[in-house]
Coordinates of C-alpha atoms and ligand atoms in Angstrom, one line a residue:
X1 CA 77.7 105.7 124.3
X2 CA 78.6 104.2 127.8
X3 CA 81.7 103.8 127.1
X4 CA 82.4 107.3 126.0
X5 CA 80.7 108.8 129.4
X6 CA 82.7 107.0 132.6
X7 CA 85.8 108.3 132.1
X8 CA 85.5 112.2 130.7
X9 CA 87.3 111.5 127.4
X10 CA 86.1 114.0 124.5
X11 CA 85.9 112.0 121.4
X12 CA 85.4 113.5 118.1
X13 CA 84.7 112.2 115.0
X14 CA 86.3 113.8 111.5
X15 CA 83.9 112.6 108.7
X16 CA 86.4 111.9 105.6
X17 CA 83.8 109.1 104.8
X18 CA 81.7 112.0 103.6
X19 CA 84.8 113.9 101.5
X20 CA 83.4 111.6 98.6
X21 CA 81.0 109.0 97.9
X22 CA 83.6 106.4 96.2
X23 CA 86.7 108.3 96.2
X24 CA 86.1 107.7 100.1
X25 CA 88.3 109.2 103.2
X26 CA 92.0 108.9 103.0
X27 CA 91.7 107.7 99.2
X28 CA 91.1 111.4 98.3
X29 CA 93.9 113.0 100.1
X30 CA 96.7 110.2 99.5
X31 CA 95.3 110.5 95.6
X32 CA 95.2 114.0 94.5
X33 CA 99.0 114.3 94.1
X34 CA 99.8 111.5 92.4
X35 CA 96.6 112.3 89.8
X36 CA 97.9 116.1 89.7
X37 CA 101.6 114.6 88.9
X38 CA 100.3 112.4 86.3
X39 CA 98.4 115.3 84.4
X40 CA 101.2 117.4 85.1
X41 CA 103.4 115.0 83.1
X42 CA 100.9 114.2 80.5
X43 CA 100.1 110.7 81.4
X44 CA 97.2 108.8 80.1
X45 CA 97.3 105.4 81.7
X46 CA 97.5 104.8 85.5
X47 CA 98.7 101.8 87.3
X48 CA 98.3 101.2 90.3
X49 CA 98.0 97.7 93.1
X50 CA 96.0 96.1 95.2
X51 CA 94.3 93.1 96.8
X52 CA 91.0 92.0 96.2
X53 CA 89.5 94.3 99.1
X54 CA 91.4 97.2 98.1
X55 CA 89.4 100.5 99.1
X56 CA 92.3 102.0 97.2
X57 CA 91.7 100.4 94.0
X58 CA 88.5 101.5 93.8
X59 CA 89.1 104.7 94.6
X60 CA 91.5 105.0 92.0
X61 CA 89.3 103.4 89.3
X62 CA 86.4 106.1 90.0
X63 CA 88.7 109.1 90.5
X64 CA 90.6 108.3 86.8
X65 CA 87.3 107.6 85.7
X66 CA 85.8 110.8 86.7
X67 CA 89.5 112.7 85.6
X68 CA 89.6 111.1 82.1
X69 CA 92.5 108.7 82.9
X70 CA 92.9 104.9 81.8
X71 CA 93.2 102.8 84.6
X72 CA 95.0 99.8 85.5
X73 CA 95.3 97.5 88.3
X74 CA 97.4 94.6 89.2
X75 CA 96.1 92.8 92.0
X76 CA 97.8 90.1 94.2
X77 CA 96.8 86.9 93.7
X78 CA 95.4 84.2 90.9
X79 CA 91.9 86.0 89.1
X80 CA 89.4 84.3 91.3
X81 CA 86.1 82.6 90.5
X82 CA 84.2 85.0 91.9
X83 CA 85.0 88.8 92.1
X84 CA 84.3 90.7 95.3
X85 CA 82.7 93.6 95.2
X86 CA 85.6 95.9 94.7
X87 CA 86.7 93.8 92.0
X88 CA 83.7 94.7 90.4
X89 CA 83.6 98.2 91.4
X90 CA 86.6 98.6 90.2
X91 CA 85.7 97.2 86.9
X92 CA 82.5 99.3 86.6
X93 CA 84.9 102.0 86.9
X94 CA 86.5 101.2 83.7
X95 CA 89.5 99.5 85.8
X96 CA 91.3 96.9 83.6
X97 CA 92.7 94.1 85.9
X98 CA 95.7 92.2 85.6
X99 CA 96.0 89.4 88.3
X100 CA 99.6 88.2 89.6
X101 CA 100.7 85.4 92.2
X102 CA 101.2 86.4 95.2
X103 CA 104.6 85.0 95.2
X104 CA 105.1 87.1 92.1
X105 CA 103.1 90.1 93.7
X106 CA 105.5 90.0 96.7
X107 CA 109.1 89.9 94.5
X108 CA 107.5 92.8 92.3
X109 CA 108.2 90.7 89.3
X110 CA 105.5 92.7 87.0
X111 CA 104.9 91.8 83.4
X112 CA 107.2 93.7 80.9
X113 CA 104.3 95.1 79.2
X114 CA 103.6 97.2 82.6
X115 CA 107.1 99.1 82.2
X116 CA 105.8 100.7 79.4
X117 CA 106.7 104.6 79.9
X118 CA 103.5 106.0 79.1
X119 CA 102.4 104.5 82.2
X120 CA 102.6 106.4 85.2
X121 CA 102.1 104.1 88.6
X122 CA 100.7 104.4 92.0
X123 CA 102.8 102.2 94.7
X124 CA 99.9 99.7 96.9
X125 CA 98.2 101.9 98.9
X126 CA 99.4 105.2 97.9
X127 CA 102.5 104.8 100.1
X128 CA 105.3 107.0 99.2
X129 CA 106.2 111.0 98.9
X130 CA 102.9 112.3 97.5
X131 CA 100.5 109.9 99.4
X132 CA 101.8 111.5 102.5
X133 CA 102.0 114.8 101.2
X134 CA 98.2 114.1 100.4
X135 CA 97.1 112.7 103.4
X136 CA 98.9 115.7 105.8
X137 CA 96.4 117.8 103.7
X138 CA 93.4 116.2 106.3
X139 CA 92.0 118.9 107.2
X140 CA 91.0 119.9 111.0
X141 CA 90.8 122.2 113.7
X142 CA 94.0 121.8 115.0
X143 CA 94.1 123.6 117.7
X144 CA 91.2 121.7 119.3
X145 CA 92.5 118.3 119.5
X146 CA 94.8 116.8 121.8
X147 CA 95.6 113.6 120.3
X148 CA 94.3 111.8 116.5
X149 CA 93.4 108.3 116.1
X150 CA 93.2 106.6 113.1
X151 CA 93.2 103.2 111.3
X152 CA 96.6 101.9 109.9
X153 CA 97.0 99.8 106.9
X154 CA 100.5 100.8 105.0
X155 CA 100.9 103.9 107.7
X156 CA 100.7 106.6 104.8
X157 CA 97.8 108.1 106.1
X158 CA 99.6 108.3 109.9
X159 CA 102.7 109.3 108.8
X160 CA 100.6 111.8 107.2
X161 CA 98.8 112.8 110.0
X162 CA 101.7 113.2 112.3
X163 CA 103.8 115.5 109.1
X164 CA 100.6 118.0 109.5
X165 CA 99.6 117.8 113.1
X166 CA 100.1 120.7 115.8
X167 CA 103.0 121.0 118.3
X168 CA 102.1 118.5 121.1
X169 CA 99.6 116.8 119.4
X170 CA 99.8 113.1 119.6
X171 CA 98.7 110.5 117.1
X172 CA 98.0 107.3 117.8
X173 CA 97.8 104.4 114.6
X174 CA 95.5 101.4 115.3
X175 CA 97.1 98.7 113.4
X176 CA 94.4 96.6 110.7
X177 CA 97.0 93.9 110.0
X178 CA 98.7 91.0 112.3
X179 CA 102.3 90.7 112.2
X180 CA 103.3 93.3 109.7
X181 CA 106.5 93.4 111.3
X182 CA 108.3 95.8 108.5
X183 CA 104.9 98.7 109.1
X184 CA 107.0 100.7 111.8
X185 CA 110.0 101.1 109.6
X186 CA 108.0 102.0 106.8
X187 CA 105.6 104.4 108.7
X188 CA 108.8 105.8 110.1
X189 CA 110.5 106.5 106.3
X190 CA 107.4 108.8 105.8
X191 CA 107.9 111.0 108.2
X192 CA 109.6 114.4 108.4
X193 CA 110.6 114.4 111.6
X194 CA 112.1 110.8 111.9
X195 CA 112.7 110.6 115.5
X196 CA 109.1 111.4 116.6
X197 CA 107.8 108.7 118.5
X198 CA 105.5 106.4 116.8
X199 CA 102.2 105.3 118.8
X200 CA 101.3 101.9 117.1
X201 CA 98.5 99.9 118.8
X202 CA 98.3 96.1 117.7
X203 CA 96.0 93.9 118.6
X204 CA 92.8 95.0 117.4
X205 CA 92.9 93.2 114.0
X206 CA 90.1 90.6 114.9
X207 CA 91.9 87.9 113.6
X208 CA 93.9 89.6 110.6
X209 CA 93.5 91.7 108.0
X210 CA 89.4 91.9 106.8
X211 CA 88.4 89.0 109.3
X212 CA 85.9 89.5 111.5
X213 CA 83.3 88.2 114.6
X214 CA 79.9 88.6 115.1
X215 CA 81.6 90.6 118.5
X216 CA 83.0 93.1 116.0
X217 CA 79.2 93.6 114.3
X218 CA 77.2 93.8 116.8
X219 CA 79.7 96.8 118.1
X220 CA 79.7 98.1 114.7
X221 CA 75.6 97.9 114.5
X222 CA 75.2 99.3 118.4
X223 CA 77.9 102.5 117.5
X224 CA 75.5 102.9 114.3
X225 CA 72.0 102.6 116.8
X226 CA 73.7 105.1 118.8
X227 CA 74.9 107.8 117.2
X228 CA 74.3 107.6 113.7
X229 CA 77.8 106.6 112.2
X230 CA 78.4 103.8 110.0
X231 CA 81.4 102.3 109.9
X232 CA 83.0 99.3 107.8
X233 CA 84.6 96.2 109.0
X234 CA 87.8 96.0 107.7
X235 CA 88.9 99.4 109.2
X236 CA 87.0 102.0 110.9
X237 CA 84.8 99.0 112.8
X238 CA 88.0 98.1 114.4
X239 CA 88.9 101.4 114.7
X240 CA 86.4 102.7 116.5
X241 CA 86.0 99.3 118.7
X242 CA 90.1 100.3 119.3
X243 CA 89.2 103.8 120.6
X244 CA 86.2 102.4 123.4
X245 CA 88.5 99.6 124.1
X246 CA 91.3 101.7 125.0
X247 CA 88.8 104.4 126.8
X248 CA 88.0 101.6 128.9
X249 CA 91.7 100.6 129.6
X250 CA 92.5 104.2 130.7
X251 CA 95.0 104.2 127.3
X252 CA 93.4 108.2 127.1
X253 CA 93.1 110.9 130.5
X254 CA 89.8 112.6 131.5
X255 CA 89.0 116.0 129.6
X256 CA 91.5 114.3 126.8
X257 CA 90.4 115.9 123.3
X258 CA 90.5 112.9 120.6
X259 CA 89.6 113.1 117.2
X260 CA 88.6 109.6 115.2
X261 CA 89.4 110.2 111.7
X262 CA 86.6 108.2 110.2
X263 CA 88.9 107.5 107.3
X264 CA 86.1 106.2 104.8
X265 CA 86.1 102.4 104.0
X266 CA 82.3 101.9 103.9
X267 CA 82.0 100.5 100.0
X268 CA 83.9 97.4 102.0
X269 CA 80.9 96.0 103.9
X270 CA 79.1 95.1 100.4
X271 CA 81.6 91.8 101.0
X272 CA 79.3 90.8 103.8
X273 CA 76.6 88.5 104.0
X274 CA 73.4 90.5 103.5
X275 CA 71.2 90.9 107.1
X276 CA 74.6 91.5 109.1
X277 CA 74.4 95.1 109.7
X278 CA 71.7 97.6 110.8
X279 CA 72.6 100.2 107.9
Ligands
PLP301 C1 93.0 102.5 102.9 C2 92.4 102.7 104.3 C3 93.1 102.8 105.4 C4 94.6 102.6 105.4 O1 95.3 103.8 105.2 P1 96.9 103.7 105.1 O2 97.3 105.1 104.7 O3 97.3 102.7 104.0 O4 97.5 103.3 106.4 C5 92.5 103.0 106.6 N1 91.2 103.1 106.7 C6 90.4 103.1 105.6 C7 88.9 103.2 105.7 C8 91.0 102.8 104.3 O5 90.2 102.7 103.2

Protein backbone atom coordinates (compact mmCIF):
# COMPACT_ATOMS: atom_id res chain seq x y z
CA UNK A 1 0.00 0.00 0.00
CA UNK A 2 1.29 3.61 -0.63
CA UNK A 3 0.34 4.67 2.32
CA UNK A 4 2.07 2.09 4.39
CA UNK A 5 5.63 2.82 2.42
CA UNK A 6 6.40 6.88 2.81
CA UNK A 7 6.78 7.03 6.14
CA UNK A 8 8.69 3.52 7.50
CA UNK A 9 5.82 2.55 9.78
CA UNK A 10 5.72 -1.46 10.28
CA UNK A 11 2.08 -2.39 10.22
CA UNK A 12 0.96 -5.78 11.18
CA UNK A 13 -2.12 -7.31 10.90
CA UNK A 14 -3.44 -9.99 13.89
CA UNK A 15 -6.17 -12.12 12.08
CA UNK A 16 -8.87 -12.78 14.91
CA UNK A 17 -11.33 -12.69 11.90
CA UNK A 18 -9.94 -16.12 11.22
CA UNK A 19 -10.17 -17.42 15.16
CA UNK A 20 -13.81 -18.51 13.94
CA UNK A 21 -16.03 -18.48 11.09
CA UNK A 22 -19.23 -16.88 13.12
CA UNK A 23 -17.98 -16.78 16.53
CA UNK A 24 -15.71 -14.02 14.71
CA UNK A 25 -12.58 -11.93 16.42
CA UNK A 26 -13.18 -10.38 19.70
CA UNK A 27 -16.65 -12.24 20.08
CA UNK A 28 -14.56 -15.43 20.93
CA UNK A 29 -12.33 -13.98 23.50
CA UNK A 30 -14.92 -11.58 25.36
CA UNK A 31 -17.27 -14.94 25.18
CA UNK A 32 -15.50 -17.80 26.55
CA UNK A 33 -15.81 -16.75 30.22
CA UNK A 34 -19.04 -15.81 30.50
CA UNK A 35 -20.05 -19.35 28.52
CA UNK A 36 -17.53 -21.23 30.98
CA UNK A 37 -19.29 -19.36 34.01
CA UNK A 38 -22.60 -20.28 32.87
CA UNK A 39 -21.73 -24.13 32.60
CA UNK A 40 -19.93 -23.77 35.55
CA UNK A 41 -23.17 -22.75 37.30
CA UNK A 42 -25.37 -25.05 35.47
CA UNK A 43 -27.23 -22.62 33.44
CA UNK A 44 -29.32 -23.50 30.50
CA UNK A 45 -30.66 -20.36 29.11
CA UNK A 46 -28.53 -17.37 28.06
CA UNK A 47 -29.53 -13.81 27.71
CA UNK A 48 -27.89 -11.57 26.28
CA UNK A 49 -28.46 -7.69 24.12
CA UNK A 50 -28.02 -6.12 21.21
CA UNK A 51 -28.98 -3.90 18.34
CA UNK A 52 -30.01 -5.09 15.13
CA UNK A 53 -26.32 -5.10 13.70
CA UNK A 54 -24.98 -6.78 16.71
CA UNK A 55 -21.80 -8.98 15.64
CA UNK A 56 -22.17 -9.96 19.31
CA UNK A 57 -25.52 -11.36 19.12
CA UNK A 58 -24.62 -13.52 16.55
CA UNK A 59 -21.80 -14.62 17.97
CA UNK A 60 -23.60 -15.60 20.90
CA UNK A 61 -26.45 -17.34 19.10
CA UNK A 62 -23.87 -19.75 17.18
CA UNK A 63 -21.47 -20.21 20.13
CA UNK A 64 -24.67 -21.44 22.60
CA UNK A 65 -25.82 -23.20 19.63
CA UNK A 66 -22.68 -25.08 19.09
CA UNK A 67 -22.24 -25.44 23.28
CA UNK A 68 -25.92 -26.76 23.84
CA UNK A 69 -27.17 -23.55 25.49
CA UNK A 70 -30.73 -21.77 24.87
CA UNK A 71 -30.35 -18.54 23.72
CA UNK A 72 -32.04 -15.31 24.17
CA UNK A 73 -31.70 -11.89 22.87
CA UNK A 74 -33.33 -8.70 23.67
CA UNK A 75 -32.63 -6.19 21.12
CA UNK A 76 -33.13 -2.36 21.20
CA UNK A 77 -35.73 -1.17 19.43
CA UNK A 78 -39.54 -2.01 18.04
CA UNK A 79 -39.31 -5.75 15.90
CA UNK A 80 -38.82 -4.27 12.47
CA UNK A 81 -40.44 -5.17 9.12
CA UNK A 82 -37.66 -6.46 7.81
CA UNK A 83 -34.80 -8.30 9.68
CA UNK A 84 -31.16 -7.62 8.83
CA UNK A 85 -29.07 -10.17 8.41
CA UNK A 86 -27.93 -10.68 11.88
CA UNK A 87 -31.37 -10.70 12.90
CA UNK A 88 -31.68 -13.64 10.92
CA UNK A 89 -28.41 -15.11 11.73
CA UNK A 90 -29.16 -14.95 14.85
CA UNK A 91 -32.40 -16.69 14.46
CA UNK A 92 -30.84 -19.49 12.29
CA UNK A 93 -28.80 -19.94 15.31
CA UNK A 94 -31.75 -20.92 17.33
CA UNK A 95 -31.66 -17.22 18.98
CA UNK A 96 -35.22 -16.36 20.33
CA UNK A 97 -35.71 -12.54 20.05
CA UNK A 98 -37.48 -10.35 22.26
CA UNK A 99 -37.58 -6.68 20.92
CA UNK A 100 -37.81 -3.54 23.40
CA UNK A 101 -38.10 0.34 22.87
CA UNK A 102 -35.31 1.98 22.85
CA UNK A 103 -36.52 4.26 25.49
CA UNK A 104 -37.14 1.07 27.43
CA UNK A 105 -33.80 -0.53 26.18
CA UNK A 106 -31.90 2.61 27.52
CA UNK A 107 -33.68 2.64 31.27
CA UNK A 108 -33.06 -1.29 31.40
CA UNK A 109 -36.66 -1.69 32.10
CA UNK A 110 -36.62 -5.58 31.00
CA UNK A 111 -39.75 -7.69 31.01
CA UNK A 112 -40.26 -9.60 34.47
CA UNK A 113 -40.22 -12.79 32.72
CA UNK A 114 -36.33 -12.09 31.84
CA UNK A 115 -35.49 -12.09 35.73
CA UNK A 116 -36.18 -15.51 35.84
CA UNK A 117 -33.02 -17.14 37.81
CA UNK A 118 -32.40 -19.83 35.56
CA UNK A 119 -31.32 -17.34 33.20
CA UNK A 120 -27.81 -16.43 33.23
CA UNK A 121 -27.17 -12.91 31.17
CA UNK A 122 -24.48 -11.43 29.09
CA UNK A 123 -24.31 -7.35 29.56
CA UNK A 124 -24.46 -5.57 25.55
CA UNK A 125 -21.42 -6.25 24.11
CA UNK A 126 -19.76 -8.44 26.62
CA UNK A 127 -18.68 -5.42 28.66
CA UNK A 128 -17.92 -6.20 32.15
CA UNK A 129 -15.28 -8.45 34.38
CA UNK A 130 -15.15 -11.64 32.13
CA UNK A 131 -15.40 -9.87 28.69
CA UNK A 132 -12.21 -8.21 29.63
CA UNK A 133 -10.71 -10.98 31.19
CA UNK A 134 -11.60 -12.70 27.69
CA UNK A 135 -10.46 -10.27 25.45
CA UNK A 136 -6.74 -9.72 27.40
CA UNK A 137 -6.48 -13.53 26.38
CA UNK A 138 -5.73 -11.99 22.43
CA UNK A 139 -3.05 -13.62 21.82
CA UNK A 140 0.35 -12.11 20.23
CA UNK A 141 3.89 -11.73 20.11
CA UNK A 142 4.30 -9.38 22.51
CA UNK A 143 7.46 -8.52 22.49
CA UNK A 144 7.37 -7.52 18.78
CA UNK A 145 4.98 -4.77 18.79
CA UNK A 146 5.28 -1.34 19.83
CA UNK A 147 1.90 -0.05 19.87
CA UNK A 148 -1.89 -2.12 19.14
CA UNK A 149 -4.64 -0.61 17.33
CA UNK A 150 -7.96 -1.68 17.36
CA UNK A 151 -11.63 -0.71 16.74
CA UNK A 152 -13.75 0.46 19.74
CA UNK A 153 -17.34 -0.09 20.28
CA UNK A 154 -18.15 -0.56 24.22
CA UNK A 155 -14.08 -0.43 24.93
CA UNK A 156 -14.04 -4.12 26.34
CA UNK A 157 -11.97 -5.34 23.92
CA UNK A 158 -9.31 -2.15 24.56
CA UNK A 159 -9.51 -2.24 28.02
CA UNK A 160 -8.67 -5.76 27.35
CA UNK A 161 -5.91 -5.17 25.29
CA UNK A 162 -4.21 -2.66 27.47
CA UNK A 163 -4.83 -5.31 30.96
CA UNK A 164 -2.61 -7.97 28.71
CA UNK A 165 -0.23 -5.84 26.80
CA UNK A 166 3.71 -5.55 27.45
CA UNK A 167 5.51 -2.85 29.52
CA UNK A 168 5.71 0.18 27.16
CA UNK A 169 3.39 -0.97 24.84
CA UNK A 170 0.84 1.53 23.66
CA UNK A 171 -2.66 0.99 22.50
CA UNK A 172 -4.50 3.06 20.65
CA UNK A 173 -8.74 2.56 20.42
CA UNK A 174 -10.31 3.96 17.12
CA UNK A 175 -13.66 4.97 18.30
CA UNK A 176 -16.86 3.34 15.86
CA UNK A 177 -19.48 5.68 17.51
CA UNK A 178 -20.10 9.65 17.43
CA UNK A 179 -20.54 11.24 20.69
CA UNK A 180 -20.42 8.40 23.10
CA UNK A 181 -19.44 10.72 25.65
CA UNK A 182 -19.72 8.14 28.75
CA UNK A 183 -17.02 5.36 26.48
CA UNK A 184 -13.83 6.82 28.26
CA UNK A 185 -15.25 6.39 31.70
CA UNK A 186 -16.47 3.07 30.93
CA UNK A 187 -13.23 1.89 29.10
CA UNK A 188 -11.48 3.29 32.02
CA UNK A 189 -13.67 0.99 34.83
CA UNK A 190 -12.16 -1.99 32.93
CA UNK A 191 -8.93 -1.49 33.48
CA UNK A 192 -6.43 -2.77 36.01
CA UNK A 193 -4.29 -0.12 36.08
CA UNK A 194 -6.76 2.87 36.19
CA UNK A 195 -4.52 5.67 35.68
CA UNK A 196 -2.96 4.45 32.42
CA UNK A 197 -3.52 6.78 29.84
CA UNK A 198 -6.21 6.14 27.47
CA UNK A 199 -5.40 6.74 23.55
CA UNK A 200 -9.06 7.32 22.12
CA UNK A 201 -9.11 8.51 18.42
CA UNK A 202 -12.60 9.97 17.34
CA UNK A 203 -13.49 11.02 14.25
CA UNK A 204 -13.31 8.18 12.04
CA UNK A 205 -16.98 6.97 12.49
CA UNK A 206 -18.08 8.10 8.81
CA UNK A 207 -21.05 9.59 9.93
CA UNK A 208 -21.96 7.28 13.11
CA UNK A 209 -22.25 4.15 14.18
CA UNK A 210 -22.67 1.48 10.85
CA UNK A 211 -23.00 4.51 8.33
CA UNK A 212 -20.95 4.65 5.62
CA UNK A 213 -19.65 6.51 2.00
CA UNK A 214 -18.80 5.21 -1.13
CA UNK A 215 -15.16 6.94 0.19
CA UNK A 216 -15.12 4.34 2.96
CA UNK A 217 -15.75 1.26 0.13
CA UNK A 218 -13.77 2.01 -2.32
CA UNK A 219 -10.81 2.08 0.61
CA UNK A 220 -12.19 -1.02 1.89
CA UNK A 221 -12.26 -2.68 -1.84
CA UNK A 222 -8.57 -1.14 -2.78
CA UNK A 223 -7.01 -2.58 0.97
CA UNK A 224 -8.83 -5.92 -0.22
CA UNK A 225 -7.06 -5.57 -4.17
CA UNK A 226 -4.00 -5.00 -2.34
CA UNK A 227 -3.21 -7.28 0.10
CA UNK A 228 -5.79 -9.76 0.34
CA UNK A 229 -7.70 -8.60 3.62
CA UNK A 230 -11.29 -8.20 3.80
CA UNK A 231 -12.61 -6.05 6.09
CA UNK A 232 -16.28 -5.00 7.10
CA UNK A 233 -17.81 -1.66 7.27
CA UNK A 234 -18.97 -1.05 10.48
CA UNK A 235 -15.56 -1.65 12.18
CA UNK A 236 -12.45 -2.95 10.81
CA UNK A 237 -13.15 -0.71 7.38
CA UNK A 238 -12.91 2.32 9.55
CA UNK A 239 -10.31 0.86 11.36
CA UNK A 240 -8.08 0.21 9.01
CA UNK A 241 -8.97 3.64 6.98
CA UNK A 242 -8.05 5.13 10.82
CA UNK A 243 -4.56 3.44 10.86
CA UNK A 244 -3.48 4.91 6.96
CA UNK A 245 -5.16 8.07 7.85
CA UNK A 246 -3.17 8.59 10.88
CA UNK A 247 0.19 7.13 9.00
CA UNK A 248 -0.36 9.88 6.76
CA UNK A 249 -0.85 12.52 9.62
CA UNK A 250 2.51 11.36 11.28
CA UNK A 251 -0.01 10.11 14.41
CA UNK A 252 2.87 6.86 14.39
CA UNK A 253 7.16 7.42 13.97
CA UNK A 254 9.28 5.67 11.33
CA UNK A 255 10.42 1.95 12.17
CA UNK A 256 7.16 2.20 14.70
CA UNK A 257 6.00 -1.67 15.09
CA UNK A 258 1.95 -1.52 14.97
CA UNK A 259 -0.19 -4.32 15.05
CA UNK A 260 -4.07 -3.93 13.52
CA UNK A 261 -6.06 -6.36 15.49
CA UNK A 262 -8.39 -7.33 12.62
CA UNK A 263 -11.08 -7.89 15.24
CA UNK A 264 -13.61 -9.94 12.99
CA UNK A 265 -16.88 -8.16 11.96
CA UNK A 266 -17.09 -9.46 8.41
CA UNK A 267 -20.75 -11.40 8.72
CA UNK A 268 -21.76 -7.39 8.84
CA UNK A 269 -21.30 -6.51 5.16
CA UNK A 270 -24.21 -9.08 4.26
CA UNK A 271 -26.34 -5.58 5.29
CA UNK A 272 -24.96 -4.04 2.06
CA UNK A 273 -26.35 -3.64 -1.13
CA UNK A 274 -25.03 -6.51 -3.32
CA UNK A 275 -22.17 -5.22 -6.15
CA UNK A 276 -20.52 -2.86 -3.41
CA UNK A 277 -17.52 -4.81 -2.55
CA UNK A 278 -14.83 -6.64 -4.46
CA UNK A 279 -15.00 -9.80 -2.04
C1 LIG B 1 -17.86 -6.09 18.55
C2 LIG B 1 -16.80 -5.57 17.70
C3 LIG B 1 -15.99 -4.50 18.11
C4 LIG B 1 -16.21 -3.76 19.40
O1 LIG B 1 -15.57 -4.34 20.48
P1 LIG B 1 -15.74 -3.72 21.94
O2 LIG B 1 -15.07 -4.67 22.83
O3 LIG B 1 -17.23 -3.67 22.20
O4 LIG B 1 -15.18 -2.36 21.96
C5 LIG B 1 -14.98 -4.10 17.27
N1 LIG B 1 -14.77 -4.69 16.08
C6 LIG B 1 -15.54 -5.71 15.66
C7 LIG B 1 -15.27 -6.29 14.34
C8 LIG B 1 -16.58 -6.18 16.45
O5 LIG B 1 -17.35 -7.18 15.99
Amino acid sequence: MPWLSRYGVQVSVLRTDKVHPVVSGNKWFKLKYYLEEANRLQKKDIVTYGGAYSNHLVATAAACQQLGFKSIGVIRGEEPKHYSHTLKDALGYGMALQFISREQYRRKQWPNWLTDSGFYHIPTGGYGPLGVQGAATIPYEKDKFDTLVCAVGTGTMLAGLMNGKAVGAKVVGISMFKNNFSLEAETRALLTDTAATLHLVQGYHFGGYARFTPELLGFMNDLYAQTGVPTDFVYTGKLFYAVADLIEKRYFSGGERVLVVHCGGLQGNLSLPKGQLNF
